[in-house]
CSV table of C-alpha atoms and ligand atoms in Angstrom, one decimal:
chain,number,residue,atom,x,y,z
A,1,MET,CA,130.8,81.5,82.4
A,2,LEU,CA,129.1,81.6,79.8
A,3,ILE,CA,127.2,85.8,78.7
A,4,LYS,CA,124.6,85.6,76.0
A,5,LYS,CA,123.3,88.3,75.2
A,6,THR,CA,119.2,87.5,73.5
A,7,THR,CA,117.7,89.2,69.9
A,8,ALA,CA,114.1,89.5,69.7
A,9,ASN,CA,114.5,86.7,67.2
A,10,GLU,CA,114.6,83.9,70.3
A,11,ILE,CA,111.6,85.2,71.2
A,12,THR,CA,108.5,83.5,70.4
A,13,SER,CA,105.9,85.4,69.3
A,14,SER,CA,103.1,84.4,72.1
A,15,GLU,CA,105.8,85.7,74.9
A,16,ILE,CA,106.3,89.3,73.2
A,17,THR,CA,104.3,91.6,75.9
A,18,ASP,CA,101.2,92.8,74.2
A,19,HIS,CA,101.1,95.9,71.7
A,20,LYS,CA,99.7,98.5,72.9
A,21,VAL,CA,101.0,98.5,76.7
A,22,TYR,CA,104.9,97.7,75.1
A,23,VAL,CA,103.9,100.9,72.9
A,24,ASN,CA,102.6,102.6,75.6
A,25,ARG,CA,104.9,101.8,77.6
A,26,ARG,CA,107.8,103.1,75.5
A,27,GLN,CA,106.5,106.6,74.6
A,28,PHE,CA,107.0,106.8,78.8
A,29,LEU,CA,110.5,105.7,78.2
A,30,ASN,CA,111.1,108.5,75.7
A,31,SER,CA,109.0,110.8,77.6
A,32,THR,CA,111.6,110.7,80.1
A,33,ALA,CA,114.6,110.4,78.0
A,34,MET,CA,116.1,113.6,79.0
A,35,GLY,CA,116.0,113.2,82.5
A,36,VAL,CA,113.0,114.8,83.5
A,37,THR,CA,110.9,112.2,86.1
A,38,ALA,CA,106.8,113.0,84.5
A,39,SER,CA,105.2,111.2,87.4
A,40,LEU,CA,106.6,113.9,89.7
A,41,LEU,CA,105.1,116.9,87.7
A,42,PRO,CA,102.4,118.1,89.1
A,43,LEU,CA,100.5,118.0,85.3
A,44,SER,CA,100.8,114.3,85.7
A,45,LEU,CA,98.1,114.0,89.1
A,46,SER,CA,94.9,113.8,88.7
A,47,ALA,CA,93.1,116.6,90.5
A,48,ALA,CA,90.3,114.2,92.3
A,49,ASP,CA,92.9,111.5,94.2
A,50,ASN,CA,96.0,113.0,93.4
A,51,THR,CA,96.9,109.0,92.0
A,52,PRO,CA,98.9,109.6,88.3
A,53,LYS,CA,97.5,108.6,85.2
A,54,PRO,CA,98.2,105.2,84.3
A,55,THR,CA,101.0,105.2,81.5
A,56,PHE,CA,100.8,100.2,81.0
A,57,LEU,CA,96.9,99.8,79.4
A,58,ASP,CA,95.1,96.6,80.0
A,59,LEU,CA,96.9,95.6,83.1
A,60,GLN,CA,95.7,92.6,84.2
A,61,LYS,CA,94.1,92.4,87.8
A,62,SER,CA,96.3,89.8,90.3
A,63,THR,CA,93.5,88.0,92.0
A,64,LEU,CA,95.8,88.0,94.5
A,65,SER,CA,95.7,91.1,96.0
A,66,THR,CA,94.1,92.2,99.0
A,67,ASP,CA,91.1,94.8,99.3
A,68,ASP,CA,93.2,97.1,101.9
A,69,LYS,CA,92.9,101.0,101.4
A,70,LEU,CA,95.6,101.5,99.5
A,71,THR,CA,98.3,104.2,101.0
A,72,SER,CA,98.5,108.0,99.6
A,73,TYR,CA,100.8,107.8,96.2
A,74,LYS,CA,102.8,110.9,97.1
A,75,ASP,CA,103.4,108.4,100.4
A,76,VAL,CA,104.2,105.8,98.4
A,77,THR,CA,106.6,108.1,96.4
A,78,SER,CA,107.8,110.4,99.2
A,79,TYR,CA,108.5,107.8,101.5
A,80,ASN,CA,111.3,105.2,101.4
A,81,ASN,CA,114.2,103.4,102.5
A,82,PHE,CA,117.1,103.8,99.8
A,83,TYR,CA,120.8,103.7,101.2
A,84,GLU,CA,122.2,104.1,98.6
A,85,PHE,CA,121.1,107.5,98.4
A,86,SER,CA,120.5,107.8,102.1
A,87,THR,CA,119.2,106.8,105.4
A,88,ASP,CA,116.6,109.4,105.3
A,89,LYS,CA,113.4,108.2,104.3
A,90,TYR,CA,112.5,111.6,102.6
A,91,ALA,CA,115.5,112.4,100.8
A,92,PRO,CA,115.5,109.5,97.9
A,93,ALA,CA,112.7,111.4,96.5
A,94,LEU,CA,114.6,114.4,96.3
A,95,LEU,CA,118.4,112.9,95.6
A,96,ALA,CA,116.6,110.0,93.2
A,97,SER,CA,114.6,111.6,91.2
A,98,ASN,CA,117.0,111.1,87.4
A,99,PHE,CA,117.5,107.7,88.5
A,100,PRO,CA,118.8,105.6,86.8
A,101,ASP,CA,120.3,107.7,84.3
A,102,LYS,CA,118.5,107.2,81.3
A,103,SER,CA,121.5,107.7,79.0
A,104,LYS,CA,122.7,104.3,80.5
A,105,PRO,CA,121.2,101.0,79.4
A,106,TRP,CA,121.0,99.0,82.3
A,107,ARG,CA,121.2,95.5,81.7
A,108,VAL,CA,120.3,92.7,84.3
A,109,THR,CA,122.5,88.9,84.5
A,110,ILE,CA,120.8,85.9,85.3
A,111,GLU,CA,124.1,83.5,85.9
A,112,GLY,CA,124.9,80.9,88.5
A,113,GLU,CA,123.3,77.3,87.9
A,114,CYS,CA,120.9,77.4,85.2
A,115,ASP,CA,121.3,76.5,81.7
A,116,LYS,CA,120.4,79.5,80.2
A,117,PRO,CA,122.2,82.4,81.6
A,118,GLY,CA,122.3,85.5,80.0
A,119,GLU,CA,122.8,89.1,80.8
A,120,TYR,CA,119.6,91.2,79.5
A,121,ASP,CA,118.8,94.7,78.9
A,122,TYR,CA,116.2,96.2,80.2
A,123,ASP,CA,112.9,96.4,77.6
A,124,ASP,CA,114.4,92.8,76.6
A,125,LEU,CA,114.7,91.7,79.9
A,126,ILE,CA,110.7,92.2,80.4
A,127,ARG,CA,109.0,92.1,77.3
A,128,PRO,CA,108.0,88.5,77.7
A,129,PHE,CA,106.4,88.8,80.4
A,130,THR,CA,102.3,89.8,81.4
A,131,LEU,CA,102.6,92.3,83.2
A,132,GLU,CA,99.8,92.4,86.5
A,133,GLU,CA,98.6,94.9,89.3
A,134,ARG,CA,99.0,93.0,92.5
A,135,ILE,CA,97.5,94.9,95.8
A,136,TYR,CA,100.6,94.1,98.6
A,137,ARG,CA,100.6,94.9,102.3
A,138,PHE,CA,104.1,95.9,102.8
A,139,ARG,CA,105.5,95.4,106.3
A,140,CYS,CA,109.0,97.4,107.1
A,141,VAL,CA,110.9,96.0,109.9
A,142,GLU,CA,110.7,99.2,111.7
A,143,GLY,CA,107.3,99.2,112.5
A,144,TRP,CA,105.2,100.9,109.4
A,145,SER,CA,103.7,99.4,106.7
A,146,MET,CA,101.7,100.3,103.4
A,147,VAL,CA,98.7,99.2,101.4
A,148,ILE,CA,100.6,99.9,97.1
A,149,PRO,CA,100.0,98.7,93.8
A,150,TRP,CA,102.5,97.1,92.2
A,151,VAL,CA,102.7,96.5,88.9
A,152,GLY,CA,105.5,93.7,87.5
A,153,PHE,CA,105.6,89.6,86.4
A,154,PRO,CA,105.9,86.5,89.2
A,155,LEU,CA,109.6,86.0,89.9
A,156,ALA,CA,108.4,82.3,88.9
A,157,ASP,CA,108.1,83.2,85.1
A,158,LEU,CA,112.1,84.2,85.1
A,159,ILE,CA,113.6,81.6,86.5
A,160,LYS,CA,111.3,78.3,84.1
A,161,ARG,CA,113.4,80.5,81.5
A,162,ALA,CA,116.4,80.5,83.0
A,163,GLN,CA,116.5,76.8,84.2
A,164,PRO,CA,118.1,76.4,86.8
A,165,ASN,CA,120.1,72.9,87.7
A,166,SER,CA,119.4,70.8,90.8
A,167,ARG,CA,121.8,72.5,92.4
A,168,ALA,CA,119.9,76.0,92.2
A,169,LYS,CA,118.7,75.6,95.6
A,170,PHE,CA,119.0,79.8,96.1
A,171,VAL,CA,118.4,82.8,94.3
A,172,GLU,CA,121.0,86.0,94.8
A,173,PHE,CA,119.5,89.4,93.6
A,174,THR,CA,122.9,92.2,93.6
A,175,THR,CA,121.5,96.1,93.1
A,176,LEU,CA,123.6,98.1,91.2
A,177,TYR,CA,127.0,99.9,92.9
A,178,ASP,CA,127.4,102.8,91.1
A,179,PRO,CA,128.0,105.9,93.4
A,180,GLU,CA,127.9,108.4,91.5
A,181,GLN,CA,124.6,108.0,89.8
A,182,MET,CA,124.1,106.3,94.2
A,183,PRO,CA,126.0,109.2,96.5
A,184,GLY,CA,125.0,106.6,100.1
A,185,GLN,CA,127.3,104.2,98.1
A,186,SER,CA,130.3,106.3,99.6
A,187,ARG,CA,129.6,105.7,102.8
A,188,LYS,CA,130.3,102.5,104.0
A,189,VAL,CA,126.6,102.3,106.0
A,190,LEU,CA,126.4,98.8,104.3
A,191,ASP,CA,128.8,96.3,102.5
A,192,TRP,CA,127.7,97.6,99.1
A,193,PRO,CA,126.3,96.7,96.9
A,194,TYR,CA,123.0,95.6,98.5
A,195,THR,CA,122.1,92.1,98.3
A,196,GLU,CA,119.2,89.7,99.3
A,197,GLY,CA,118.4,86.2,98.2
A,198,LEU,CA,115.6,83.8,98.6
A,199,ARG,CA,115.6,80.1,98.7
A,200,ILE,CA,115.2,78.5,95.1
A,201,ASP,CA,111.1,78.0,96.6
A,202,GLU,CA,110.3,81.2,98.0
A,203,ALA,CA,111.6,82.4,94.9
A,204,MET,CA,108.9,80.6,93.3
A,205,ASN,CA,106.2,80.7,95.3
A,206,PRO,CA,103.7,82.7,93.2
A,207,LEU,CA,103.4,85.9,95.9
A,208,THR,CA,107.3,86.3,94.1
A,209,LEU,CA,106.9,89.3,91.6
A,210,LEU,CA,109.0,91.5,89.7
A,211,SER,CA,108.3,94.3,90.4
A,212,VAL,CA,109.1,97.7,87.4
A,213,GLY,CA,105.8,99.8,88.3
A,214,LEU,CA,103.4,101.1,91.4
A,215,TYR,CA,99.7,103.4,90.7
A,216,GLY,CA,100.4,102.8,86.5
A,217,GLN,CA,103.4,104.1,86.5
A,218,GLU,CA,107.0,103.3,85.9
A,219,LEU,CA,108.7,102.8,88.7
A,220,LEU,CA,110.4,105.8,90.5
A,221,GLY,CA,114.2,106.0,91.0
A,222,GLN,CA,113.0,106.1,95.4
A,223,ASN,CA,111.0,102.8,94.1
A,224,GLY,CA,114.2,101.2,93.2
A,225,ALA,CA,114.3,101.6,89.3
A,226,PRO,CA,114.1,100.0,86.6
A,227,ILE,CA,113.3,96.5,88.3
A,228,ARG,CA,112.4,95.5,91.9
A,229,LEU,CA,112.2,92.9,94.3
A,230,VAL,CA,108.4,92.7,96.5
A,231,VAL,CA,108.4,89.5,98.3
A,232,PRO,CA,105.0,90.1,100.2
A,233,TRP,CA,104.5,88.3,103.2
A,234,LYS,CA,108.9,89.2,104.1
A,235,TYR,CA,109.6,92.5,106.0
A,236,GLY,CA,110.2,95.1,102.8
A,237,PHE,CA,114.5,94.9,103.2
A,238,LYS,CA,114.4,91.4,101.5
A,239,SER,CA,112.9,93.8,98.7
A,240,ILE,CA,115.8,94.7,97.2
A,241,LYS,CA,115.6,97.8,94.5
A,242,SER,CA,117.7,98.5,91.0
A,243,ILE,CA,117.8,94.8,90.8
A,244,VAL,CA,121.6,94.3,88.3
A,245,LYS,CA,122.3,90.0,88.7
A,246,ILE,CA,120.3,87.3,89.4
A,247,ARG,CA,122.4,84.8,90.2
A,248,PHE,CA,121.3,80.7,91.3
A,249,VAL,CA,123.9,79.8,93.6
A,250,GLU,CA,123.5,76.1,96.0
A,251,SER,CA,124.4,77.5,99.2
A,252,MET,CA,122.4,80.7,101.6
A,253,PRO,CA,123.6,84.3,100.2
A,254,ASN,CA,124.6,86.9,102.4
A,255,SER,CA,122.2,89.6,102.4
A,256,ALA,CA,123.3,92.7,103.6
A,257,TRP,CA,121.4,93.1,106.4
A,258,MET,CA,123.0,89.6,107.8
A,259,LYS,CA,126.1,91.1,106.9
A,260,ALA,CA,125.3,94.6,108.8
A,261,GLY,CA,123.2,93.0,111.7
A,262,PRO,CA,123.7,89.3,111.9
A,263,ARG,CA,121.4,89.3,115.2
A,264,GLU,CA,118.9,91.7,114.3
A,265,TYR,CA,118.3,90.5,110.4
A,266,GLY,CA,118.6,87.3,109.4
A,267,PHE,CA,117.7,85.5,106.3
A,268,TYR,CA,114.2,83.9,106.5
A,269,SER,CA,112.5,87.2,107.9
A,270,ASN,CA,109.1,86.3,108.0
A,271,VAL,CA,106.5,89.1,109.1
A,272,ASN,CA,106.5,87.6,112.6
A,273,PRO,CA,105.1,88.9,115.2
A,274,GLU,CA,105.7,86.5,117.5
A,275,VAL,CA,109.3,86.6,116.8
A,276,ASP,CA,110.4,90.7,118.7
A,277,HIS,CA,113.5,92.0,116.8
A,278,PRO,CA,116.4,92.5,119.5
A,279,ARG,CA,115.8,96.5,119.8
A,280,TRP,CA,111.9,96.3,120.2
A,281,SER,CA,108.1,94.4,119.8
A,282,GLN,CA,107.4,93.0,116.4
A,283,GLY,CA,103.4,92.9,117.4
A,284,ARG,CA,102.2,96.3,116.2
A,285,GLU,CA,102.9,98.2,113.4
A,286,ARG,CA,101.4,102.1,112.0
A,287,ARG,CA,99.9,101.6,108.6
A,288,ILE,CA,101.1,104.4,106.9
A,289,GLY,CA,98.0,107.2,106.9
A,290,GLU,CA,96.6,106.3,110.0
A,291,PHE,CA,97.1,106.9,113.1
A,292,LEU,CA,96.4,104.5,115.3
A,293,LYS,CA,98.4,101.2,115.1
A,294,ARG,CA,97.1,97.2,114.2
A,295,LYS,CA,98.0,94.4,114.8
A,296,THR,CA,100.4,92.5,112.5
A,297,GLN,CA,99.6,89.5,111.3
A,298,MET,CA,102.3,86.8,111.2
A,299,PHE,CA,103.4,86.5,107.6
A,300,ASN,CA,101.6,90.3,106.8
A,301,GLY,CA,98.4,88.4,106.4
A,302,TYR,CA,99.7,85.4,103.2
A,303,GLY,CA,99.4,82.7,106.0
A,304,GLU,CA,97.6,80.6,103.6
A,305,GLU,CA,99.4,80.8,100.0
A,306,VAL,CA,103.1,80.4,102.1
A,307,ALA,CA,103.3,79.0,105.9
A,308,HIS,CA,103.2,75.3,104.8
A,309,LEU,CA,107.3,76.7,102.9
A,310,TYR,CA,109.0,76.8,106.5
A,311,SER,CA,106.7,74.1,108.4
A,312,ALA,CA,109.3,72.2,109.5
A,313,MET,CA,111.5,75.0,110.7
A,314,ASP,CA,111.2,76.5,114.2
A,315,LEU,CA,110.5,80.2,112.8
A,316,THR,CA,112.7,81.5,116.5
A,317,LYS,CA,115.9,79.6,115.4
A,318,HIS,CA,114.9,81.1,111.7
A,319,PHE,CA,114.2,84.2,111.7
B,1,MTE,N1,117.2,97.8,98.7
B,1,MTE,C1,118.1,98.6,97.8
B,1,MTE,N2,118.9,98.7,97.4
B,1,MTE,N3,118.9,99.2,99.0
B,1,MTE,C2,117.8,99.9,100.7
B,1,MTE,O1,118.3,100.0,101.0
B,1,MTE,N4,116.1,99.0,101.1
B,1,MTE,C3,114.7,98.3,101.4
B,1,MTE,C4,114.2,97.8,100.4
B,1,MTE,N5,115.1,97.3,99.8
B,1,MTE,C5,116.8,98.9,100.3
B,1,MTE,C6,116.1,98.5,99.0
B,1,MTE,C7,113.6,98.1,103.6
B,1,MTE,S1,114.8,97.9,104.3
B,1,MTE,C8,112.8,98.3,102.2
B,1,MTE,S2,111.5,98.7,103.8
B,1,MTE,C9,111.8,98.5,101.2
B,1,MTE,O2,113.3,98.5,100.4
B,1,MTE,C10,111.6,99.9,101.2
B,1,MTE,O3,110.7,100.5,100.0
B,1,MTE,P1,110.1,101.6,99.8
B,1,MTE,O4,111.1,102.6,99.3
B,1,MTE,O5,109.3,101.1,98.3
B,1,MTE,O6,108.7,101.2,100.3
């Protein structure tokens, strides 16, 4: 397979991120290059609202955002599922604070059924895209939910550049495998590396986001730095973190959770209050920071945008 390393010359000027945004992002990266995650320091929080000062300037506000009240920055960055570090939700914030190791380059490979495969350094990968802020509801299969101001760009924009061919029916995503940096990978909790998949039309849906930040700042390790998926109408486990590979494939990929529990975790994993998880109901959810539970909405409230993707399917069978 052809591996191509991009150079700045291959990117047209119209694709280059607004200079102010980019310079600002580089300044942030440099300030954290010594392994100190500045955003974890109390000084980076403004006393008034306990939210961090934005790193990305001039972010476009997406019209796809919800008006729901935001979950606090503290909860978003301290209550996490990231099994590569721990199965304890409070542990990734402690164990992943220096992840990824800034002295190692982060490379993302685009491969499989596409005309423009390549291996990209993280900065080269994201430079062509315009970053926006999108406030999305995020629902975990375990029954809790959050509302998060993500920073990212549509996965569709990256897919269009990769030019998938007619055999590309699905997209498979893979997380980094590096037990030295991710201590949880030395335990056989899941079949590492973590993988996930989307049907190509799900991947192309405008709601599907490749996220590089939240609350106006670079992603922290515990939230899936430096780049992760956010698919707001699906349970949170589809939103794979710390991506190193995006592969276009003809057959439906087997995800880490499908392998771990095929009766409990299907490929589609749409938020569906009418289909119980074998061990609990999916009908209600607890928004983190709220006391009373609320009713869960079909497709997490994004039905208008995505219900058509599944109109010909029996969602009790394709869960
Ligand atoms: N991605 C990887 N690589 N490893 C994980 O353990 N957990 C998933 C998803 N992506 C997970 C992952 C689950 S179960 C959830 S609910 C979300 O990440 C949590 O994202 P958050 O911690 O940023 O809220």
